[in-house]
Short mmCIF file of C-alpha atoms in Angstrom, two decimals:
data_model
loop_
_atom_site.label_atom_id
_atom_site.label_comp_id
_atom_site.label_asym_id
_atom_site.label_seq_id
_atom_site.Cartn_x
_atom_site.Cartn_y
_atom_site.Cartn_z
CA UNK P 34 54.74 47.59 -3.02
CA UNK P 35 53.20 49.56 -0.20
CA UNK P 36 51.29 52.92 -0.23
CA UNK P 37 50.96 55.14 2.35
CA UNK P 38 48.06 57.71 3.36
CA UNK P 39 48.59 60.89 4.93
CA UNK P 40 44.94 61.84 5.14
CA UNK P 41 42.93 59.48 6.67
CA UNK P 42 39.76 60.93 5.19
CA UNK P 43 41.05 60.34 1.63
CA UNK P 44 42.37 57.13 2.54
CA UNK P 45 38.19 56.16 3.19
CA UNK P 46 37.46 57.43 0.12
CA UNK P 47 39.65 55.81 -2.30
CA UNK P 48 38.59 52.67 -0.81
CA UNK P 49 35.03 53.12 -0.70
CA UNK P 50 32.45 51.79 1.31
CA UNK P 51 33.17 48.13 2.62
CA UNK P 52 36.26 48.95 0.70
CA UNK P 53 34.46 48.35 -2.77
CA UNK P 54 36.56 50.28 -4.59
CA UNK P 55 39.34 48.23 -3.84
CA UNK P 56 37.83 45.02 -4.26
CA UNK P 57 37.25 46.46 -7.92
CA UNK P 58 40.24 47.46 -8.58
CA UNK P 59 41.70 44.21 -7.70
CA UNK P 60 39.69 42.03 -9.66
CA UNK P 61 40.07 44.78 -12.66
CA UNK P 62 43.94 43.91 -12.41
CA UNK P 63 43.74 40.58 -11.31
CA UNK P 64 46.19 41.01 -7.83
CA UNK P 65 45.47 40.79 -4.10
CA UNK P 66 45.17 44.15 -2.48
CA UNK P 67 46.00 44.35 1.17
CA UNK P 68 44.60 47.12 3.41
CA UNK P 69 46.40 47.83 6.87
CA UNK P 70 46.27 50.87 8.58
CA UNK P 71 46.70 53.61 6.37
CA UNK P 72 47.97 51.68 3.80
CA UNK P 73 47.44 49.43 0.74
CA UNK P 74 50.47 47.24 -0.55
CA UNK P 75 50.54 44.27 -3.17
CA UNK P 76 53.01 41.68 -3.25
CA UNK P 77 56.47 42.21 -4.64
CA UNK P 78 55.74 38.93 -7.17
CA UNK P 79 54.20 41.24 -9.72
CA UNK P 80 55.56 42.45 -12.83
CA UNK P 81 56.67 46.21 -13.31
CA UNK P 82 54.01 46.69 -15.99
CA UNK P 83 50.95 45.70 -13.15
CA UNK P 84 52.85 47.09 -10.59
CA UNK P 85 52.93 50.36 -12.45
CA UNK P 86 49.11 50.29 -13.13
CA UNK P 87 48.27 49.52 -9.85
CA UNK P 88 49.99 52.94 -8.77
CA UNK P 89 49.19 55.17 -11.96
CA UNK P 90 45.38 54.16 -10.91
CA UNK P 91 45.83 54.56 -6.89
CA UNK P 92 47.42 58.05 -7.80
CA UNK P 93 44.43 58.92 -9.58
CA UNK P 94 41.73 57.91 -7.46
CA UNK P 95 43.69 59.94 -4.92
CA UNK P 96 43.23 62.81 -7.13
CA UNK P 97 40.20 62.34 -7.27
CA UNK P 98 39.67 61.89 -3.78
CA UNK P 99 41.11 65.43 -2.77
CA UNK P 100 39.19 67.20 -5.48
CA UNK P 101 35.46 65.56 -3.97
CA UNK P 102 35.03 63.95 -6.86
CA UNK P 103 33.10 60.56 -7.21
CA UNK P 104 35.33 57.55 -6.98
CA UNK P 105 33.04 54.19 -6.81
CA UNK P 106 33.35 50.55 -8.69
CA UNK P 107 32.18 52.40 -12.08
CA UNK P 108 34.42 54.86 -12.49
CA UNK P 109 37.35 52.71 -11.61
CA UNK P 110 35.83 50.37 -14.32
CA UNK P 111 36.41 52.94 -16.41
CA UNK P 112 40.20 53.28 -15.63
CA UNK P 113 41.28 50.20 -15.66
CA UNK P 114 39.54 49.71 -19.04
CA UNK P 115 41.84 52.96 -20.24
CA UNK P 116 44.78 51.93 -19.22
CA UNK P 117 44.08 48.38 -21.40
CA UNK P 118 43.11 50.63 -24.37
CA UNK P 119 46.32 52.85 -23.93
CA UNK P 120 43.97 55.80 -23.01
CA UNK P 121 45.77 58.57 -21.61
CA UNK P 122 42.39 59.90 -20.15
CA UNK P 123 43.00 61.10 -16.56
CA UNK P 124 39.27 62.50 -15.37
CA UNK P 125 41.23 63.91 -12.27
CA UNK P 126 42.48 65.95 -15.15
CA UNK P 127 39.41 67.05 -17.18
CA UNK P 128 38.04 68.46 -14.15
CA UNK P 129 37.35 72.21 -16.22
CA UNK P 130 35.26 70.71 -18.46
CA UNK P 131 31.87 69.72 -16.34
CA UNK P 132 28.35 70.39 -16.12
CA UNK P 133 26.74 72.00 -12.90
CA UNK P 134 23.22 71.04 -12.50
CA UNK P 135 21.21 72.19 -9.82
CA UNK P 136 23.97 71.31 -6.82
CA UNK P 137 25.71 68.83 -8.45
CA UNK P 138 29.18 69.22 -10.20
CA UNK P 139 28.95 65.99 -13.11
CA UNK P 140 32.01 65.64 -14.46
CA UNK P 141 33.26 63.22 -17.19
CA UNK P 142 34.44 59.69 -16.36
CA UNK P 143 35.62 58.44 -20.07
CA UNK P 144 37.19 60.35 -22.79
CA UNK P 145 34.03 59.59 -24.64
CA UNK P 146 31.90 61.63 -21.86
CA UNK P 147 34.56 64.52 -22.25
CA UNK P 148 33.86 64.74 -25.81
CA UNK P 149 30.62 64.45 -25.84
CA UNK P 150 30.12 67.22 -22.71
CA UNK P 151 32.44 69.61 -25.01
CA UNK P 152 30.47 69.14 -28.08
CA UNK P 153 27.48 70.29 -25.97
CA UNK P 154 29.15 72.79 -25.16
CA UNK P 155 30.50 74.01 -28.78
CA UNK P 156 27.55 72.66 -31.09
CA UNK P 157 23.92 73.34 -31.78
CA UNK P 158 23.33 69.70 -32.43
CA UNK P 159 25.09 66.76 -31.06
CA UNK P 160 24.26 62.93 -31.70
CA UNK P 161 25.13 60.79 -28.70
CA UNK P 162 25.11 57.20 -30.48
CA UNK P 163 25.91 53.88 -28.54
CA UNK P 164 24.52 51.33 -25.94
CA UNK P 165 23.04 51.78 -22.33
CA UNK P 166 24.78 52.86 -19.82
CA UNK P 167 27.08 55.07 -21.29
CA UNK P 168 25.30 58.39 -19.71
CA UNK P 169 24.36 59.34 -22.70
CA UNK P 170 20.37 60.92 -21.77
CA UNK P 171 21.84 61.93 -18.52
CA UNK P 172 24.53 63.98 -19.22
CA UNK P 173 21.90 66.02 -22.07
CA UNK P 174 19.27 66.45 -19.52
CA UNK P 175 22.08 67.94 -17.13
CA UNK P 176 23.63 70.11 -19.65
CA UNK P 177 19.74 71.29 -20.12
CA UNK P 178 19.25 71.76 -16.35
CA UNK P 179 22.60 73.87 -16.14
CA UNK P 180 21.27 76.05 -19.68
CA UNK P 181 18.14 76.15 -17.84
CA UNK P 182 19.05 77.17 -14.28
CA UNK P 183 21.46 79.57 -15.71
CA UNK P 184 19.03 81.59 -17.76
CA UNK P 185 20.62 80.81 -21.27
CA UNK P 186 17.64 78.76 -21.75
CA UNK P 187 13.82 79.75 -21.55
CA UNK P 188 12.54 76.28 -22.42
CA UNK P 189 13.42 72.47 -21.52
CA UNK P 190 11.71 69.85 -24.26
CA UNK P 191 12.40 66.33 -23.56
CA UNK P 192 10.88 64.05 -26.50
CA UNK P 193 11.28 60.20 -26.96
CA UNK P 194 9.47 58.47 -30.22
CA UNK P 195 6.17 56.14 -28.53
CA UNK P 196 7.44 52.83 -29.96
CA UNK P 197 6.28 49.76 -28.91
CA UNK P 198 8.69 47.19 -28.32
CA UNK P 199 6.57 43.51 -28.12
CA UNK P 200 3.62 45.27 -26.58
CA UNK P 201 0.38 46.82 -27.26
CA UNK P 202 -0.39 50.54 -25.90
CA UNK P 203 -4.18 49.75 -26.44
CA UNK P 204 -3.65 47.16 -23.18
CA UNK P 205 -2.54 49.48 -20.93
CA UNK P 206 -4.36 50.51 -18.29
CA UNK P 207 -5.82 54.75 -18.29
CA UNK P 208 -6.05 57.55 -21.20
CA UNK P 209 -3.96 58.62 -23.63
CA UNK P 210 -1.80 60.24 -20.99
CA UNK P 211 -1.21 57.54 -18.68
CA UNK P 212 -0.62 55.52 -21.36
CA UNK P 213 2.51 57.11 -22.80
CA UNK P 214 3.84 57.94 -19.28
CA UNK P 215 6.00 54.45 -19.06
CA UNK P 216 7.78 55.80 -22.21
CA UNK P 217 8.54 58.85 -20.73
CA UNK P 218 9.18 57.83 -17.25
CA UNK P 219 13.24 57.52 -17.77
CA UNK P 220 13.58 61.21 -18.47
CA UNK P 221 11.54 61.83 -15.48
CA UNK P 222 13.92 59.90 -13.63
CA UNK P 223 17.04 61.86 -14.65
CA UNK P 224 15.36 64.84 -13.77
CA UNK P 225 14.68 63.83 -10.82
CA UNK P 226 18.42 63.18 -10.02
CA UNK P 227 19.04 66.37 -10.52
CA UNK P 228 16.01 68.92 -9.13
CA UNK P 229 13.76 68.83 -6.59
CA UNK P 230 10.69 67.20 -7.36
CA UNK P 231 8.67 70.14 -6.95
CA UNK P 232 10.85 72.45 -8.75
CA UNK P 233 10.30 70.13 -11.70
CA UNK P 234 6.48 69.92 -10.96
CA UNK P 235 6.54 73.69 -10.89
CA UNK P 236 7.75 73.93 -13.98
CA UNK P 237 6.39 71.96 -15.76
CA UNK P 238 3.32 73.87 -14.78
CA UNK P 239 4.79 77.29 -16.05
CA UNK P 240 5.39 75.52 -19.30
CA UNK P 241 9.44 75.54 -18.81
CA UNK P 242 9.70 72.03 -18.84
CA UNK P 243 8.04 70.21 -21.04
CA UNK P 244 7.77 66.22 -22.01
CA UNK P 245 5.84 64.90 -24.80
CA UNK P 246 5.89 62.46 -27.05
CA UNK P 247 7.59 63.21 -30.35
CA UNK P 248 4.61 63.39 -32.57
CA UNK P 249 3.70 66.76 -30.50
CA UNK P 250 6.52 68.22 -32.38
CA UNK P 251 5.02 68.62 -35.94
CA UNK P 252 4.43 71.68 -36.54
CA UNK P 253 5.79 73.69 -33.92
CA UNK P 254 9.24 76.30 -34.23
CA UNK P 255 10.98 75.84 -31.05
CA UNK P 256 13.07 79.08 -30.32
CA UNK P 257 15.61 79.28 -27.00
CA UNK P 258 15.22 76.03 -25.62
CA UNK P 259 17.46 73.43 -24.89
CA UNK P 260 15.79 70.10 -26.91
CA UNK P 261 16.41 66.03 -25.97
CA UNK P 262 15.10 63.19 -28.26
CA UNK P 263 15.96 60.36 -26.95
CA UNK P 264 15.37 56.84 -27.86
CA UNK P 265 16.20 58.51 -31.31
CA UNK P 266 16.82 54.80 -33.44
CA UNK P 267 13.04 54.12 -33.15
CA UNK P 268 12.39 57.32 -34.81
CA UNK P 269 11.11 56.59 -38.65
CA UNK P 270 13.33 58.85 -41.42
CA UNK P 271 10.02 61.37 -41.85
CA UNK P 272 10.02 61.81 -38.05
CA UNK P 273 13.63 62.64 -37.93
CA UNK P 274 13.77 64.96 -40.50
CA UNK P 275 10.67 66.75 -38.98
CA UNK P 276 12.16 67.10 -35.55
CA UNK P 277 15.27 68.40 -36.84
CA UNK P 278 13.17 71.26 -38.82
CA UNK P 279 11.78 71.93 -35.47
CA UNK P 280 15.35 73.90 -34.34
CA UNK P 281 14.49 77.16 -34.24
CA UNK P 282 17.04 80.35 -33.43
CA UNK P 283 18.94 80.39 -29.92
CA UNK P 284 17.74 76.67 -29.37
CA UNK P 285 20.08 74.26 -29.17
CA UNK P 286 19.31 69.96 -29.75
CA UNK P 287 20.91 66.57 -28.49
CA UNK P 288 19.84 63.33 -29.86
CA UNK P 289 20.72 60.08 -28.32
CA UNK P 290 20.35 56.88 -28.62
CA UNK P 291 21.34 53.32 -29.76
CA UNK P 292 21.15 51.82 -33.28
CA UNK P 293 21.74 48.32 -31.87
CA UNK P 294 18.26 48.44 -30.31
CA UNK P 295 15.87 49.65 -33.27
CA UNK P 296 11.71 48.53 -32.60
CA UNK P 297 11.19 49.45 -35.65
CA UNK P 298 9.50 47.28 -38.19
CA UNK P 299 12.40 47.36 -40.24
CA UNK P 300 15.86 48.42 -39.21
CA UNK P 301 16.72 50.42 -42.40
CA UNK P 302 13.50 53.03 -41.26
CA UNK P 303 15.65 54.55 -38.41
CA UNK P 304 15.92 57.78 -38.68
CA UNK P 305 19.23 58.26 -36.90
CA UNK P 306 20.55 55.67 -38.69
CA UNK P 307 19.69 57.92 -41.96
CA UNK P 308 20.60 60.79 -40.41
CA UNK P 309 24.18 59.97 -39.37
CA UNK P 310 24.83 59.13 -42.47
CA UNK P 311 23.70 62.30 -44.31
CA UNK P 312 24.61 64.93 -41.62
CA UNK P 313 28.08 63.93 -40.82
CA UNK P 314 29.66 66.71 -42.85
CA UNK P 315 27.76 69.43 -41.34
CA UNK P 316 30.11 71.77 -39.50
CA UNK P 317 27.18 72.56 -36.87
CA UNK P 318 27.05 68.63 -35.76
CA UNK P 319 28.96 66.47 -33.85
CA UNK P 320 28.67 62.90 -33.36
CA UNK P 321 29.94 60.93 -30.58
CA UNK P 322 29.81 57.60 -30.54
CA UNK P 323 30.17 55.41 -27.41
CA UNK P 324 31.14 51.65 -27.14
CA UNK P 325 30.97 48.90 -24.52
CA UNK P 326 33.93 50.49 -22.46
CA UNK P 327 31.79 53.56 -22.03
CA UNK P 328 29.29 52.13 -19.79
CA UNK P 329 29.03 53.55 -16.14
CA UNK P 330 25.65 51.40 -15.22
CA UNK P 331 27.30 48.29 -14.00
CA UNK P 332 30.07 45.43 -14.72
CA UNK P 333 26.91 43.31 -15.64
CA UNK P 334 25.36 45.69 -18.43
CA UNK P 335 28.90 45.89 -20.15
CA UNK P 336 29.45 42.76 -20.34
CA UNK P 337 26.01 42.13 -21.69
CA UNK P 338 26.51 44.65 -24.55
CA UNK P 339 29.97 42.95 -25.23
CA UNK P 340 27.86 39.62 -25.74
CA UNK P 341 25.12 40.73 -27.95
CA UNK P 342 28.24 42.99 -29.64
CA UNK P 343 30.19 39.59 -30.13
CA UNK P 344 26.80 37.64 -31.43
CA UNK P 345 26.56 40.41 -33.96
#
């Protein structure tokens, strides 16, 4: 089976740099993929069923492709893990739903994203539950940036619970400050992806961003901001329930994180844990849940949550 590209410049992209993508997409369906030209072809030995894949997935990426939309090794992951699972998900498809932050269009790369971006966009609190990787902190702090940038939103508060997981604060180097700064350094980072460091810096100074540990919470109302905990399993049941108290009018909350990796002392403390079982029913919350096929990081980090998921 041959296809052929008309545009040249499309042809680079579904292919990638050092024609990655294809190497992926190969290995993903187990065939030989053979570039020439303009054109990628397979051998005829193949049965209709990968034969058809191979083209359902090519016609996509082309899609993709034309729109300017991202197509690299993890997204293709993502595919070929849908069309395994029977997944009619086609993100060439669910291009309205997507989040502009700053200059970046993010849109959603497993039916579990799309979900969880339209909750965002249709609840006042939304749980993002599952392992690493899945986007689930980035995709909150860019709905926030787009809330923010957009003026719907007068206040960013990113919050994580200061748990320590096998180590001491009390050795680490500097005050109080520079202490909890590793624990707060990931939601930097996403930031970062996202605005110009001194936009954030600035800011941060006007008191329109704002990260803090989660004990900074008590006893505050938060009104017309857009609120992140994340790291939320590490949070105790009293800490949950005060954070979610905070939620004032016009502010809206996501809370992520990933019950498989509680600190905690013991497991049966966690507050989302508690709270995911009590707060299902509530018509104002949504939970989304994520799973091993979810995860955009890397090949490596799946399979890595599959193992611990399998040890289980």
């Amino acid at each position: 089976m041959t296809i052929v590209f008309d545009d040249i410049e499309v042809f680079k992209r579904v292919c990638g740099q050092n024609d990655e993508n294809i190497l992926e997409l190969g290995e993903g369906l187990g065939i030989d993929i053979f570039l020439k030209g303009n054109t990628l072809s397979i051998q005829p030995e193949h049965d209709a069923e990968t034969v058809s894949a191979f083209s359902r997935l090519i016609d996509i990426m082309k899609e993709l492709a034309i729109q300017g939309r991202d197509v690299d090794p993890p997204q293709i992951r993502l595919l070929i893990q849908a069309q395994k699972d029977a997944d009619d998900f086609v993100p060439s498809e669910a291009g309205a739903i997507h989040i502009k932050a700053g200059n970046t269009n993010i849109f959603p790369k497993s039916r579990n994203q799309l979900k969880y971006i339209e909750a965002m966009f249709n609840r006042q609190l939304v749980f993002g539950i599952g392992p690493a990787g899945t986007g689930k902190t980035y995709l909150a702090i860019a709905k926030a940036v787009q809330d923010l940038t957009s003026n719907r939103k007068k206040k960013l508060i990113l919050t994580r619970p200061v748990v320590e997981a096998g180590e001491n604060l009390g050795f680490l180097p500097g005050d109080l400050s520079q202490k909890i700064s590793p624990y707060l350094r990931p939601l930097y980072d996403a930031l970062e992806a996202m605005l110009p460091l001194h936009a954030i810096r600035r800011m941060e100074e006007n008191g329109v961003i704002e990260v803090a540990p989660l004990a900074y919470m008590r006893g505050r109302s938060l009104q017309n901001a857009f609120i992140i905990l994340d790291e939320a399993q590490n949070t105790t049941r009293e800490q949950m329930k005060m954070f979610l108290t905070r939620i004032g009018e016009h502010s809206e909350a996501v809370i992520t994180g990933d019950i498989t990796q509680i600190d905690l002392p013991s497991r049966s403390q966690s507050g989302l844990v508690h709270a995911s079982r009590i707060l299902h029913s509530i018509e104002e919350i949504s939970f989304i849940h994520f799973a091993s096929r979810d995860v955009i990081r890397s090949r490596l980090v799946r399979k890595i949550v599959d193992a611990y998921e399998n040890d289980s």
